[in-house]
CSV table of C-alpha atoms in Angstrom, one decimal:
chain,number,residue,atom,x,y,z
A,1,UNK,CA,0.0,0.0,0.0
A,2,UNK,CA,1.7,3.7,-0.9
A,3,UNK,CA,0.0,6.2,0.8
A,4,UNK,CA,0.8,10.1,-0.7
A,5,UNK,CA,2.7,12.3,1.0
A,6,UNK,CA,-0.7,15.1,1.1
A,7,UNK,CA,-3.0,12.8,2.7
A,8,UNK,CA,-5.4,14.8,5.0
A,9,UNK,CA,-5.1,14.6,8.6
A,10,UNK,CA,-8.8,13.9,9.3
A,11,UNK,CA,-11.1,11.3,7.6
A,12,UNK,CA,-13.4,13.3,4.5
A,13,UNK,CA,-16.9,13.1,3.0
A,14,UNK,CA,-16.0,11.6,-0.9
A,15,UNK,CA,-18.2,11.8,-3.4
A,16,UNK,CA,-17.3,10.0,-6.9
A,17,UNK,CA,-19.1,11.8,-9.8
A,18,UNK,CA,-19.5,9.0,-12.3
A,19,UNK,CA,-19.2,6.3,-10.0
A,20,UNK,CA,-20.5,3.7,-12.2
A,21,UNK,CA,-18.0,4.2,-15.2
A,22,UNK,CA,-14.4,2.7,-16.0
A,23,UNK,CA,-12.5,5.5,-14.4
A,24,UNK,CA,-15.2,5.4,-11.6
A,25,UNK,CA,-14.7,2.3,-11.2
A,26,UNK,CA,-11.1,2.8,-10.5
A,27,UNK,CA,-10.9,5.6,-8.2
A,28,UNK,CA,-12.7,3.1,-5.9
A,29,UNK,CA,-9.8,0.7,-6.4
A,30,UNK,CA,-7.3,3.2,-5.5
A,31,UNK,CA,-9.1,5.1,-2.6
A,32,UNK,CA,-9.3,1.6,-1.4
A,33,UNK,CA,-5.6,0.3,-2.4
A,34,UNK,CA,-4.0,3.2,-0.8
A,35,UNK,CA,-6.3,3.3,2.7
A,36,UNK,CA,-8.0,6.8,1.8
A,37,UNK,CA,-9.3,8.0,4.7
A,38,UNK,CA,-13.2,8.1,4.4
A,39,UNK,CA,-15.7,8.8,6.5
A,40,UNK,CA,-18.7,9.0,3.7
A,41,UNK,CA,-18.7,7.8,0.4
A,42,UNK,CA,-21.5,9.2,-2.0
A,43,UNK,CA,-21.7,7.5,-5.1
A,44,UNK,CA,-23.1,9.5,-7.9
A,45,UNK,CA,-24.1,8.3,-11.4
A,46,UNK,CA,-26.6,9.5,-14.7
A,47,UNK,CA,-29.7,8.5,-14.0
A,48,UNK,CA,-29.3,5.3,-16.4
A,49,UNK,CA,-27.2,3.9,-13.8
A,50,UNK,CA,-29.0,5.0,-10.6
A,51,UNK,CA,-29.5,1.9,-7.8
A,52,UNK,CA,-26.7,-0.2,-9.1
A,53,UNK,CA,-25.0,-1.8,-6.5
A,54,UNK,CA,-21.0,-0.8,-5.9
A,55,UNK,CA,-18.9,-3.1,-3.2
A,56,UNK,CA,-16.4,-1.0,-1.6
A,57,UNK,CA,-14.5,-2.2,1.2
A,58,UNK,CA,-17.0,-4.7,1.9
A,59,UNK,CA,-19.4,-2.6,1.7
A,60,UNK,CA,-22.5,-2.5,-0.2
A,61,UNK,CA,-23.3,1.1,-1.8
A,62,UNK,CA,-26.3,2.4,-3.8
A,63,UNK,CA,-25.4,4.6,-6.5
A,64,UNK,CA,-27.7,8.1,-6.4
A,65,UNK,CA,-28.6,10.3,-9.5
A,66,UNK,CA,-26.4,13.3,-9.2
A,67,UNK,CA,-28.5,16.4,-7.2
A,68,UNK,CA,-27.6,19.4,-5.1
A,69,UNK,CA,-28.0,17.5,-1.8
A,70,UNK,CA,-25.9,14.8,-2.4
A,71,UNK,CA,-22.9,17.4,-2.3
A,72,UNK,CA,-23.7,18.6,1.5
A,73,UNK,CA,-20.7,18.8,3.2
A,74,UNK,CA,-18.9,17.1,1.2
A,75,UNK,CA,-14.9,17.4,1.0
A,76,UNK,CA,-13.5,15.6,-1.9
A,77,UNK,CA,-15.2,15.4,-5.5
A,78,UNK,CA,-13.5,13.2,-7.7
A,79,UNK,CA,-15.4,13.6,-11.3
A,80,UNK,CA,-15.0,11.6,-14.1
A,81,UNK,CA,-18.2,11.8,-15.7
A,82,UNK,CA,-17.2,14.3,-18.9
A,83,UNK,CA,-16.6,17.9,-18.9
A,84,UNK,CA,-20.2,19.3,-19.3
A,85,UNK,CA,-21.0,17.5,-15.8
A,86,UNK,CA,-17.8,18.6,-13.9
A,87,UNK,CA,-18.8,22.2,-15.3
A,88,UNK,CA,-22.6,22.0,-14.3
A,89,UNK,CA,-21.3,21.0,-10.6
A,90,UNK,CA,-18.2,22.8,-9.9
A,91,UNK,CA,-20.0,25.7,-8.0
A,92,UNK,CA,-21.8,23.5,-6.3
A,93,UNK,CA,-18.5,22.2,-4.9
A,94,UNK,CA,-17.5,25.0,-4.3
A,95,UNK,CA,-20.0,26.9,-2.3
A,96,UNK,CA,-19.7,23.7,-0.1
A,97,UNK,CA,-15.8,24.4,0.3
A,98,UNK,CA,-14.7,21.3,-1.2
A,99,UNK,CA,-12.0,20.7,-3.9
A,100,UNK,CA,-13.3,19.2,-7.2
A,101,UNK,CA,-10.3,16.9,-8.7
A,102,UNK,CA,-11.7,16.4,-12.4
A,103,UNK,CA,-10.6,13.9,-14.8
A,104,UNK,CA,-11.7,15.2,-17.9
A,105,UNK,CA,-10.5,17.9,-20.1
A,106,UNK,CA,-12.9,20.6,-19.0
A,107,UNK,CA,-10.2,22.8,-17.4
A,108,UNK,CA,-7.1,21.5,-18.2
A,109,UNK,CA,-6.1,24.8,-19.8
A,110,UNK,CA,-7.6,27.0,-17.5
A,111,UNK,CA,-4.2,28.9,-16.3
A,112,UNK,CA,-5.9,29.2,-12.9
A,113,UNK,CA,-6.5,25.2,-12.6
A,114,UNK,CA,-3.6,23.4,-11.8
A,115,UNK,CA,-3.1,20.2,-14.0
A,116,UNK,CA,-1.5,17.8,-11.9
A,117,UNK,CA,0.6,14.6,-13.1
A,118,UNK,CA,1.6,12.9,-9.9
A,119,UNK,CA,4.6,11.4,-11.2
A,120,UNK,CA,5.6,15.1,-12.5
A,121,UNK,CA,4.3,17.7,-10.3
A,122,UNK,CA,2.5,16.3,-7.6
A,123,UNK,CA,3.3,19.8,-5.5
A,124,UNK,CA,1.0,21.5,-7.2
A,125,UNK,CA,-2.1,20.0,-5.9
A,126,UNK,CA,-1.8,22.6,-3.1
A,127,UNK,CA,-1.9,24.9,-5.6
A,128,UNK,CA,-5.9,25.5,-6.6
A,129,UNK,CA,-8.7,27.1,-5.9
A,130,UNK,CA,-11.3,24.8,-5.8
A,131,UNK,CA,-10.5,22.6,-8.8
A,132,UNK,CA,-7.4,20.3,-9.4
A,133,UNK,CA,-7.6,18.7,-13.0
């Protein structure tokens, strides 16, 4: 297990914004692998894939159609569901203080976002305002 050098301190409310998809589906495999610490995990999905059933850690968890409550106080969004979705929730995120790490190219230019490749710059996820991509 390699746990990251900027690992919070405390345990955090995750929510993963396309849980049901490939790259959803791996997030959950790394939060796991590397001992994340979570208190909540909210599992979000289109509404094609609303109710499926996710394991995680032994856990069973219902995937929920993405809304505004589902992101109450909430500390971590990891989104991988395509650009126009991590753009119609980013304020969302951030009027709940939380830090939207987005894995498609919706702001990966933005000179404000900083685009972080662990192996190159992992520093620079301290760096943002909200949004890591």
């Amino acid at each position: 297990m390699r746990k990251s050098p900027f690992l919070p301190n405390r345990s955090l409310k995750v929510v993963i914004l396309g849980s049901s998809g490939a790259v959803g589906s791996e997030l959950l495999k790394i939060l796991e692998e590397r001992d994340f610490p979570v208190s909540e995990l909210v599992l979000l999905s289109s509404e094609r894939s609303e109710g499926k059933i996710i394991q995680w850690k032994g856990e069973e968890i219902i995937t929920k159609k993405a809304n505004k409550k589902e992101f109450l106080n909430v500390d971590l969004v990891f989104a991988s569901a395509g650009g126009s979705i991590s753009k119609k929730w980013l304020s969302t995120v951030k009027d709940q203080n939380a830090v939207l790490i987005d894995n498609s190219s919706a702001f990966r230019l933005e000179k404000d976002v900083p685009l972080v490749v662990p192996e190159v710059n992992a520093s620079d996820v301290l760096k943002h305002d909200g949004i890591i991509a």
